[in-house]
Short mmCIF file of C-alpha atoms and ligand atoms in Angstrom, two decimals:
data_model
loop_
_atom_site.label_atom_id
_atom_site.label_comp_id
_atom_site.label_asym_id
_atom_site.label_seq_id
_atom_site.Cartn_x
_atom_site.Cartn_y
_atom_site.Cartn_z
CA MET A 1 63.13 -224.85 33.63
CA LYS A 2 62.73 -226.60 36.80
CA ILE A 3 60.92 -229.88 35.99
CA LEU A 4 59.31 -232.24 38.57
CA ILE A 5 58.05 -235.30 37.70
CA VAL A 6 55.66 -237.54 39.58
CA GLY A 7 56.12 -241.37 40.27
CA SER A 8 58.66 -243.94 40.69
CA GLY A 9 58.78 -246.75 38.21
CA GLY A 10 60.17 -247.40 35.22
CA ARG A 11 57.98 -245.57 32.99
CA GLU A 12 59.26 -242.21 35.53
CA HIS A 13 62.99 -243.37 34.92
CA ALA A 14 62.16 -243.17 31.01
CA ILE A 15 60.40 -239.93 31.22
CA ALA A 16 63.08 -238.38 33.34
CA TRP A 17 65.82 -239.52 30.88
CA LYS A 18 63.90 -238.04 28.31
CA VAL A 19 63.10 -234.77 30.04
CA SER A 20 67.14 -234.91 31.07
CA GLN A 21 67.82 -234.72 26.90
CA SER A 22 65.46 -231.62 26.45
CA LYS A 23 67.47 -228.37 25.45
CA LEU A 24 64.62 -226.71 27.99
CA ALA A 25 65.63 -228.65 31.20
CA ASP A 26 67.67 -227.15 33.72
CA LYS A 27 66.67 -228.95 36.89
CA ILE A 28 64.84 -232.37 37.37
CA TYR A 29 63.47 -233.28 40.62
CA CYS A 30 61.24 -236.53 40.66
CA ALA A 31 59.31 -237.52 43.80
CA PRO A 32 59.61 -239.81 45.18
CA GLY A 33 61.91 -241.42 42.46
CA ASN A 34 64.07 -244.60 42.60
CA ALA A 35 67.83 -245.37 42.50
CA GLY A 36 68.30 -244.95 38.83
CA ILE A 37 66.12 -241.67 38.30
CA ALA A 38 68.49 -240.28 41.12
CA GLU A 39 70.94 -239.82 38.19
CA TYR A 40 69.12 -237.39 36.15
CA ALA A 41 67.02 -235.86 38.75
CA GLU A 42 67.01 -235.02 42.71
CA CYS A 43 64.52 -237.40 44.31
CA VAL A 44 62.60 -235.90 46.61
CA ASP A 45 61.18 -237.49 49.44
CA ILE A 46 57.13 -236.91 48.94
CA LYS A 47 55.01 -240.04 47.84
CA SER A 48 52.65 -239.93 44.51
CA THR A 49 49.62 -239.90 46.65
CA GLU A 50 50.50 -236.99 48.73
CA LEU A 51 48.85 -234.15 46.63
CA GLU A 52 48.70 -231.18 48.64
CA LYS A 53 52.73 -231.78 49.48
CA LEU A 54 53.62 -232.33 45.95
CA ALA A 55 51.83 -228.84 45.37
CA TYR A 56 53.34 -227.24 48.34
CA PHE A 57 57.13 -228.39 47.12
CA ALA A 58 55.93 -227.16 43.22
CA GLU A 59 55.38 -223.90 44.95
CA LYS A 60 57.96 -223.57 47.51
CA GLU A 61 60.43 -224.53 44.57
CA GLN A 62 59.16 -222.51 41.75
CA ILE A 63 58.56 -225.50 39.36
CA ASP A 64 58.10 -224.51 36.40
CA LEU A 65 56.20 -227.81 34.83
CA THR A 66 55.19 -230.88 36.58
CA ILE A 67 54.78 -234.30 34.87
CA ILE A 68 52.36 -236.68 36.42
CA GLY A 69 53.52 -240.49 35.60
CA MET A 70 50.85 -242.44 37.54
CA ASP A 71 47.33 -242.88 37.38
CA ALA A 72 46.25 -242.61 41.15
CA PRO A 73 47.02 -238.83 41.74
CA LEU A 74 45.48 -237.97 38.04
CA VAL A 75 41.88 -240.25 39.06
CA ALA A 76 42.46 -237.91 42.60
CA GLY A 77 42.73 -234.62 41.00
CA ILE A 78 46.52 -233.92 41.70
CA VAL A 79 46.09 -231.53 38.43
CA ASP A 80 43.28 -229.39 39.18
CA ILE A 81 45.30 -228.95 42.69
CA PHE A 82 48.08 -227.82 41.20
CA GLU A 83 46.23 -225.78 38.80
CA LYS A 84 44.48 -224.14 41.70
CA LYS A 85 47.82 -222.60 42.68
CA GLY A 86 48.67 -221.42 39.38
CA LEU A 87 51.68 -224.34 38.94
CA ARG A 88 51.90 -225.58 35.20
CA VAL A 89 51.37 -229.11 35.19
CA PHE A 90 51.25 -231.79 32.29
CA GLY A 91 48.18 -234.39 32.87
CA PRO A 92 44.07 -234.64 32.62
CA ARG A 93 42.17 -232.82 35.31
CA LYS A 94 40.12 -235.15 37.60
CA ASN A 95 37.05 -234.86 35.29
CA ALA A 96 39.10 -236.04 32.12
CA ALA A 97 41.17 -238.64 33.98
CA ILE A 98 37.91 -240.36 34.77
CA ILE A 99 38.13 -241.48 31.51
CA GLU A 100 41.03 -244.57 32.87
CA GLY A 101 39.36 -243.71 36.56
CA SER A 102 36.22 -245.56 35.83
CA LYS A 103 35.45 -248.09 33.43
CA ALA A 104 31.58 -247.88 33.60
CA PHE A 105 31.87 -244.24 32.40
CA SER A 106 34.57 -245.20 29.75
CA LYS A 107 32.38 -247.80 28.39
CA ASP A 108 29.47 -245.57 28.84
CA LEU A 109 31.14 -242.93 26.67
CA MET A 110 32.40 -245.60 23.89
CA LYS A 111 28.72 -246.69 23.39
CA LYS A 112 27.47 -243.01 23.36
CA TYR A 113 29.84 -242.01 20.68
CA HIS A 114 29.73 -245.09 18.81
CA ILE A 115 33.26 -245.67 19.39
CA PRO A 116 34.35 -249.60 18.61
CA THR A 117 34.42 -251.46 22.06
CA ALA A 118 33.48 -254.72 23.48
CA GLY A 119 29.35 -255.15 24.28
CA TYR A 120 28.95 -254.68 28.17
CA GLU A 121 26.55 -254.04 31.30
CA THR A 122 27.33 -252.16 34.02
CA PHE A 123 26.02 -253.76 37.91
CA ASP A 124 25.80 -252.27 41.20
CA ASN A 125 24.36 -255.10 42.66
CA PRO A 126 26.11 -258.82 42.74
CA ASP A 127 22.82 -260.83 42.75
CA LYS A 128 22.02 -258.91 39.50
CA ALA A 129 25.46 -259.85 37.91
CA ILE A 130 25.05 -263.09 39.17
CA SER A 131 21.99 -263.68 37.44
CA TYR A 132 22.74 -261.75 34.43
CA LEU A 133 26.21 -264.31 34.15
CA LYS A 134 23.64 -267.14 34.47
CA ASN A 135 22.58 -266.63 30.98
CA SER A 136 25.22 -265.56 29.64
CA ASP A 137 27.65 -267.47 26.65
CA TYR A 138 31.18 -267.98 28.24
CA PRO A 139 34.04 -266.80 28.46
CA MET A 140 32.98 -263.70 30.04
CA VAL A 141 35.32 -260.67 31.22
CA LEU A 142 34.57 -259.18 34.58
CA LYS A 143 36.25 -256.12 35.38
CA ALA A 144 36.14 -254.27 38.61
CA ASP A 145 35.15 -250.17 37.89
CA GLY A 146 37.79 -248.39 39.47
CA LEU A 147 41.67 -248.61 39.72
CA ALA A 148 43.11 -251.73 40.44
CA LEU A 149 47.01 -251.65 39.70
CA GLY A 150 45.96 -253.07 36.21
CA LYS A 151 44.79 -256.76 38.23
CA GLY A 152 40.82 -255.92 38.23
CA VAL A 153 40.21 -257.66 35.68
CA LEU A 154 39.12 -261.42 35.28
CA ILE A 155 38.38 -263.48 32.52
CA CYS A 156 36.20 -266.25 33.44
CA GLN A 157 35.57 -269.86 31.63
CA ASP A 158 32.02 -270.77 33.15
CA PHE A 159 29.30 -269.77 35.25
CA GLU A 160 30.98 -270.92 38.20
CA GLU A 161 34.04 -268.87 38.31
CA ALA A 162 32.03 -265.91 37.07
CA LYS A 163 30.21 -266.36 39.93
CA ALA A 164 33.28 -266.66 42.46
CA GLY A 165 34.76 -263.47 40.49
CA VAL A 166 31.81 -261.35 41.33
CA LYS A 167 32.09 -262.45 45.26
CA ALA A 168 35.41 -261.70 44.98
CA ILE A 169 35.06 -258.11 43.68
CA MET A 170 31.93 -256.80 44.98
CA GLU A 171 31.50 -258.48 48.19
CA ASP A 172 34.93 -259.44 49.28
CA LYS A 173 36.21 -256.19 47.81
CA GLN A 174 39.53 -257.81 46.84
CA PHE A 175 39.90 -254.64 45.00
CA GLY A 176 38.48 -252.39 47.85
CA GLY A 177 36.05 -249.79 46.23
CA ALA A 178 37.33 -250.61 43.06
CA GLY A 179 35.01 -253.39 42.90
CA ASP A 180 31.73 -250.87 44.36
CA ARG A 181 30.40 -251.67 40.53
CA LEU A 182 31.06 -254.24 37.97
CA VAL A 183 31.28 -253.88 34.29
CA ILE A 184 30.81 -257.63 32.64
CA GLU A 185 32.23 -257.32 29.13
CA GLU A 186 32.14 -259.78 25.61
CA PHE A 187 35.27 -261.75 25.51
CA MET A 188 37.20 -260.51 22.75
CA THR A 189 40.18 -261.94 20.70
CA GLY A 190 42.72 -260.96 18.48
CA ARG A 191 46.74 -259.42 18.66
CA GLU A 192 46.60 -256.46 21.68
CA VAL A 193 48.50 -253.16 20.42
CA SER A 194 49.00 -250.17 22.96
CA VAL A 195 48.67 -246.66 21.06
CA LEU A 196 50.12 -243.48 23.72
CA ALA A 197 48.67 -239.95 22.22
CA PHE A 198 49.70 -236.21 23.13
CA CYS A 199 46.45 -234.89 23.56
CA ASP A 200 45.96 -230.87 24.11
CA GLY A 201 41.96 -230.73 24.71
CA THR A 202 41.45 -230.64 21.02
CA ASN A 203 44.13 -232.21 18.96
CA ILE A 204 45.48 -235.52 18.81
CA LYS A 205 48.44 -237.20 17.97
CA THR A 206 49.54 -240.69 18.37
CA MET A 207 52.99 -241.86 19.06
CA THR A 208 54.39 -245.51 17.86
CA SER A 209 52.49 -247.93 18.43
CA ALA A 210 54.02 -250.89 21.31
CA GLN A 211 53.39 -254.31 22.06
CA ASP A 212 53.22 -255.63 26.35
CA TYR A 213 53.08 -258.82 27.65
CA LYS A 214 50.84 -258.65 30.95
CA ARG A 215 51.29 -262.43 32.07
CA ALA A 216 54.25 -263.45 34.66
CA LYS A 217 55.24 -266.72 32.58
CA ASP A 218 55.94 -267.43 28.84
CA GLY A 219 53.81 -268.58 26.36
CA ASP A 220 51.40 -265.87 28.27
CA LYS A 221 51.23 -268.05 31.26
CA GLY A 222 50.59 -267.00 34.90
CA LEU A 223 49.11 -264.27 36.89
CA ASN A 224 48.40 -260.96 35.36
CA THR A 225 51.43 -258.40 36.34
CA GLY A 226 51.92 -254.87 35.65
CA GLY A 227 53.69 -255.96 32.43
CA MET A 228 56.76 -257.93 31.69
CA GLY A 229 58.38 -256.73 28.92
CA THR A 230 57.38 -254.64 25.41
CA PHE A 231 58.14 -254.16 22.01
CA SER A 232 58.25 -251.03 19.44
CA PRO A 233 56.35 -250.86 16.87
CA SER A 234 53.63 -253.45 16.08
CA PRO A 235 54.39 -255.00 13.29
CA TYR A 236 50.22 -255.89 13.07
CA TYR A 237 49.60 -252.37 13.23
CA THR A 238 49.27 -251.14 9.68
CA GLU A 239 48.84 -248.18 8.40
CA GLU A 240 45.70 -249.25 7.23
CA ILE A 241 44.61 -249.77 10.79
CA HIS A 242 46.25 -246.63 12.14
CA GLU A 243 43.80 -244.59 9.46
CA TYR A 244 40.63 -246.57 10.66
CA CYS A 245 41.65 -245.91 14.47
CA MET A 246 42.09 -242.44 13.57
CA ASN A 247 38.66 -241.43 12.05
CA HIS A 248 36.95 -244.05 14.43
CA ILE A 249 38.77 -244.38 17.80
CA TYR A 250 41.33 -241.69 18.25
CA LYS A 251 39.70 -238.59 17.39
CA PRO A 252 35.93 -239.41 17.89
CA THR A 253 37.33 -239.73 21.49
CA MET A 254 38.93 -236.31 21.84
CA ASP A 255 35.87 -234.86 20.28
CA ALA A 256 33.50 -237.16 22.61
CA MET A 257 35.22 -235.89 25.84
CA LYS A 258 34.96 -232.16 24.48
CA MET A 259 31.09 -232.72 23.80
CA GLU A 260 31.10 -233.72 27.79
CA GLY A 261 33.07 -230.87 28.84
CA ARG A 262 35.90 -232.94 29.89
CA ASP A 263 38.55 -231.68 27.69
CA PHE A 264 41.71 -234.27 27.78
CA VAL A 265 44.94 -232.59 28.03
CA GLY A 266 47.51 -235.08 28.64
CA ILE A 267 48.52 -238.74 27.55
CA LEU A 268 45.80 -240.99 26.20
CA PHE A 269 46.52 -244.72 26.09
CA PHE A 270 44.40 -246.45 24.05
CA GLY A 271 44.69 -250.38 24.54
CA LEU A 272 43.24 -251.98 21.87
CA MET A 273 42.48 -255.57 20.60
CA LEU A 274 42.61 -256.12 16.69
CA THR A 275 39.87 -257.96 16.25
CA GLU A 276 38.37 -259.73 12.90
CA LYS A 277 35.77 -257.23 13.10
CA GLY A 278 38.42 -254.56 13.29
CA PRO A 279 39.88 -252.73 16.07
CA LYS A 280 38.07 -252.32 19.07
CA VAL A 281 38.86 -250.60 22.72
CA LEU A 282 40.16 -252.72 25.53
CA GLU A 283 40.86 -249.95 27.77
CA TYR A 284 41.65 -246.18 28.16
CA ASN A 285 44.44 -245.12 30.31
CA ALA A 286 45.18 -241.28 31.25
CA ARG A 287 48.83 -241.41 31.01
CA PHE A 288 51.75 -242.92 29.72
CA GLY A 289 52.05 -246.65 29.93
CA ASP A 290 54.17 -249.06 31.72
CA PRO A 291 56.45 -250.39 30.29
CA GLU A 292 55.08 -249.46 27.33
CA THR A 293 57.12 -245.52 27.30
CA GLN A 294 60.22 -247.67 28.01
CA VAL A 295 60.17 -248.70 24.30
CA VAL A 296 58.44 -245.90 23.13
CA LEU A 297 60.13 -242.88 24.32
CA PRO A 298 63.99 -243.98 23.24
CA ARG A 299 62.35 -244.35 19.79
CA MET A 300 61.51 -240.68 20.09
CA LYS A 301 63.33 -237.74 18.24
CA ASN A 302 61.27 -234.67 19.54
CA ASP A 303 62.39 -232.37 22.48
CA ILE A 304 59.55 -234.19 24.69
CA VAL A 305 59.50 -230.96 27.07
CA GLU A 306 58.39 -228.82 23.70
CA VAL A 307 55.98 -231.50 23.37
CA PHE A 308 54.24 -231.07 26.94
CA GLU A 309 54.20 -227.28 26.39
CA ALA A 310 52.32 -227.38 23.51
CA CYS A 311 49.89 -229.47 25.04
CA ILE A 312 49.82 -227.19 27.85
CA GLU A 313 49.10 -224.20 25.24
CA GLY A 314 46.39 -225.60 23.23
CA ARG A 315 49.20 -225.73 20.38
CA LEU A 316 49.67 -229.40 19.85
CA GLU A 317 48.97 -229.09 15.90
CA ASP A 318 52.15 -227.24 15.27
CA ILE A 319 54.25 -230.44 16.46
CA GLN A 320 55.16 -232.88 13.99
CA LEU A 321 55.78 -235.60 16.30
CA GLU A 322 58.68 -237.90 14.84
CA PHE A 323 60.42 -241.38 15.47
CA GLU A 324 63.52 -243.48 14.74
CA ASP A 325 62.84 -245.79 12.20
CA ASN A 326 64.19 -248.73 14.13
CA ALA A 327 62.95 -251.03 16.79
CA ALA A 328 63.31 -251.21 20.41
CA VAL A 329 62.74 -254.10 22.76
CA CYS A 330 61.99 -254.12 26.71
CA VAL A 331 62.89 -256.91 28.98
CA VAL A 332 61.80 -256.48 32.75
CA LEU A 333 63.72 -258.53 35.04
CA ALA A 334 61.58 -259.31 38.17
CA SER A 335 62.13 -260.73 41.85
CA GLU A 336 61.23 -264.46 41.28
CA GLY A 337 57.70 -264.67 42.80
CA TYR A 338 56.30 -261.37 41.59
CA PRO A 339 53.40 -260.63 41.03
CA GLU A 340 52.91 -262.53 44.41
CA TYR A 341 55.07 -262.65 47.41
CA TYR A 342 59.02 -261.79 46.78
CA GLU A 343 62.09 -261.23 48.23
CA LYS A 344 64.22 -257.68 47.82
CA GLY A 345 67.40 -256.04 49.32
CA TYR A 346 69.74 -257.82 47.01
CA ILE A 347 72.48 -256.19 45.17
CA ILE A 348 72.72 -255.92 41.59
CA HIS A 349 75.32 -256.67 39.64
CA GLY A 350 76.58 -255.35 35.62
CA LEU A 351 74.79 -252.13 35.84
CA GLU A 352 77.87 -250.33 35.14
CA ASN A 353 78.28 -252.12 31.75
CA PHE A 354 75.65 -249.93 30.53
CA LYS A 355 76.32 -246.66 31.71
CA ASN A 356 76.01 -244.41 28.75
CA LYS A 357 75.84 -247.32 26.01
CA GLU A 358 74.87 -246.17 22.62
CA GLY A 359 71.59 -248.16 22.30
CA TYR A 360 70.85 -249.19 25.56
CA TYR A 361 68.55 -248.38 28.30
CA VAL A 362 68.10 -249.68 31.96
CA PHE A 363 65.45 -248.26 33.37
CA HIS A 364 64.99 -248.93 37.24
CA ALA A 365 61.68 -249.58 38.78
CA GLY A 366 61.91 -251.39 42.22
CA THR A 367 65.41 -250.18 43.04
CA GLN A 368 67.03 -248.41 46.22
CA LYS A 369 70.56 -247.07 47.28
CA GLY A 370 72.18 -249.78 49.71
CA LEU A 371 75.29 -249.32 51.36
CA ASP A 372 77.30 -251.63 49.10
CA GLY A 373 75.25 -250.60 46.03
CA ILE A 374 72.22 -250.25 44.14
CA VAL A 375 69.84 -252.99 45.87
CA THR A 376 66.42 -254.80 44.37
CA ASN A 377 63.41 -252.89 46.29
CA GLY A 378 60.22 -254.47 44.09
CA GLY A 379 58.59 -256.85 42.04
CA ARG A 380 59.39 -255.54 38.71
CA VAL A 381 63.21 -254.11 39.43
CA LEU A 382 64.75 -253.14 36.30
CA GLY A 383 63.63 -252.80 32.63
CA ILE A 384 66.06 -253.57 30.17
CA THR A 385 65.65 -251.96 26.69
CA ALA A 386 67.82 -252.37 23.38
CA THR A 387 66.95 -250.76 20.28
CA GLY A 388 68.05 -252.41 16.75
CA THR A 389 67.29 -251.86 13.26
CA ASN A 390 64.68 -254.29 13.21
CA LEU A 391 62.66 -256.24 16.16
CA LYS A 392 64.99 -259.25 15.74
CA GLU A 393 67.99 -257.41 16.26
CA ALA A 394 66.64 -255.23 19.23
CA ARG A 395 65.59 -258.50 20.99
CA LYS A 396 68.67 -259.76 20.64
CA HIS A 397 70.56 -256.78 22.25
CA ALA A 398 67.81 -256.55 24.95
CA TYR A 399 68.50 -260.08 26.07
CA GLU A 400 72.24 -260.01 25.72
CA ALA A 401 72.23 -256.64 28.32
CA ALA A 402 69.41 -259.09 30.20
CA GLY A 403 71.91 -261.88 30.78
CA CYS A 404 74.57 -259.35 31.51
CA ILE A 405 72.47 -258.04 34.71
CA ASP A 406 72.43 -260.20 37.69
CA PHE A 407 71.04 -260.37 41.38
CA LYS A 408 69.41 -263.10 43.67
CA ASN A 409 66.26 -264.48 42.52
CA LYS A 410 66.45 -262.83 38.92
CA TYR A 411 63.52 -263.60 36.64
CA MET A 412 62.75 -262.80 33.32
CA ARG A 413 60.30 -263.81 30.41
CA ASN A 414 62.36 -265.47 27.67
CA ASP A 415 59.53 -264.81 24.76
CA ILE A 416 59.52 -260.96 24.43
CA ALA A 417 59.16 -260.01 21.14
CA LYS A 418 59.62 -263.68 19.92
CA LEU A 419 56.95 -263.44 17.04
P1 AMP B 1 42.17 -253.93 30.70
O1 AMP B 1 43.03 -253.67 31.89
O2 AMP B 1 41.10 -253.68 30.70
O3 AMP B 1 43.31 -253.58 29.62
O4 AMP B 1 42.49 -255.88 30.95
C1 AMP B 1 43.66 -256.44 31.07
C2 AMP B 1 43.61 -257.47 30.00
O5 AMP B 1 42.49 -258.45 29.97
C3 AMP B 1 43.74 -257.09 28.56
O6 AMP B 1 45.16 -256.31 27.90
C4 AMP B 1 43.13 -258.30 27.89
O7 AMP B 1 44.57 -259.34 27.71
C5 AMP B 1 42.37 -258.70 28.81
N1 AMP B 1 40.83 -258.32 28.29
C6 AMP B 1 40.11 -257.26 28.69
N2 AMP B 1 38.94 -256.96 28.39
C7 AMP B 1 39.17 -257.87 27.70
C8 AMP B 1 38.01 -258.41 26.80
N3 AMP B 1 37.01 -257.81 26.51
N4 AMP B 1 38.20 -259.81 25.98
C9 AMP B 1 39.41 -260.11 26.35
N5 AMP B 1 40.48 -260.04 26.56
C10 AMP B 1 40.11 -258.89 27.54
N1 LIG B 2 51.20 -251.75 30.26
C1 LIG B 2 49.94 -251.14 30.76
C2 LIG B 2 49.56 -249.92 31.51
O1 LIG B 2 50.28 -248.95 31.44
O2 LIG B 2 48.45 -249.94 31.99
#
């Protein structure tokens, strides 16, 4: 099969690597890809937002299967465009990707179908939001309704902060059109867990659990980022919690989407908070997580292309997902300054040490081929994943490897998977 992957981050590198292991994959393309993905795939110079161009490419090259890694093209309806041309594509249609594209939609869905989540109100008018916030208890959570690169969530400690937040999101449009509507949510406390699941419109099969570290600095300090590291599995996600989530969150969400005429085919990502009152949904994503994918896929035993095919053909029931009985840790190497201003263009040293080294995976995020080698080209540069028999061992391996790779202004958190 000829397979096209759409995206350019560490997540897409992990997907490309996993697809390259499939007996069904003969040729892999990635648009636009990066310097690491280029090892497994032919990178094509089309941006993930150029939907018509991507469809044209898939048609011209007779691509058998396209996998969409990123949220923006899904929410914009790339799957519908491909399907109209009779092209096979893995991901939710626009009317289902809205579960990530609009937080107001997903909150209303959860309310209607009694899926546990934080209490909330939605506002189109900033004055009404502010008068609601005047009489609220704090902390309170403000969320821009639309896609905001994972940054559209503000946790406000008092009314003054909340008022400034409403202004930033709804009036100054800090996150653009994503802030036309605002969701104000009750603050929850507990452990966070990410659970990714394959869906075929009717059936849902979850993958192993993971935990993400979203803040830039050790001890969960600093700004929110796209993710500074992950580990899998989460020891807090017990079999009992899994059963509860399957019956009260995962299956009910699939059924709810079906009832609404929005059958979900693709990856459904559940961001959960394990609260004192049980697990609750923080957010849904309509795609693989980044950097969760970098710890989940190295532990997956199945041929991933077979699973994608089963989802598209509505026969996920026949598939038994299997994961190694080990652990994986991913440490992100970023450019100093990320998620704000950072420099790029610095040579990366030490990559050759991990070529085909069993149990180690160097997933590229922001890299590029330079004249003298691979250079940094983004805030998050690499995700170093290592496996081990348990989390402690995986963590040791991941940090050893992270120490062997160097570039100017390298920055990482030192407490990933330190439980
Ligand atoms: P989201 O993009 O909705 O997952 O939010 C990003 C991060 O903000 C989450 O991973 C949580 O750490 C935090 N967060 C979001 N909603 C809440 C909430 N209701 N209570 C506490 N923290 C939250
Ligand atoms: N790691 C969180 C996300 O992919 O949105």
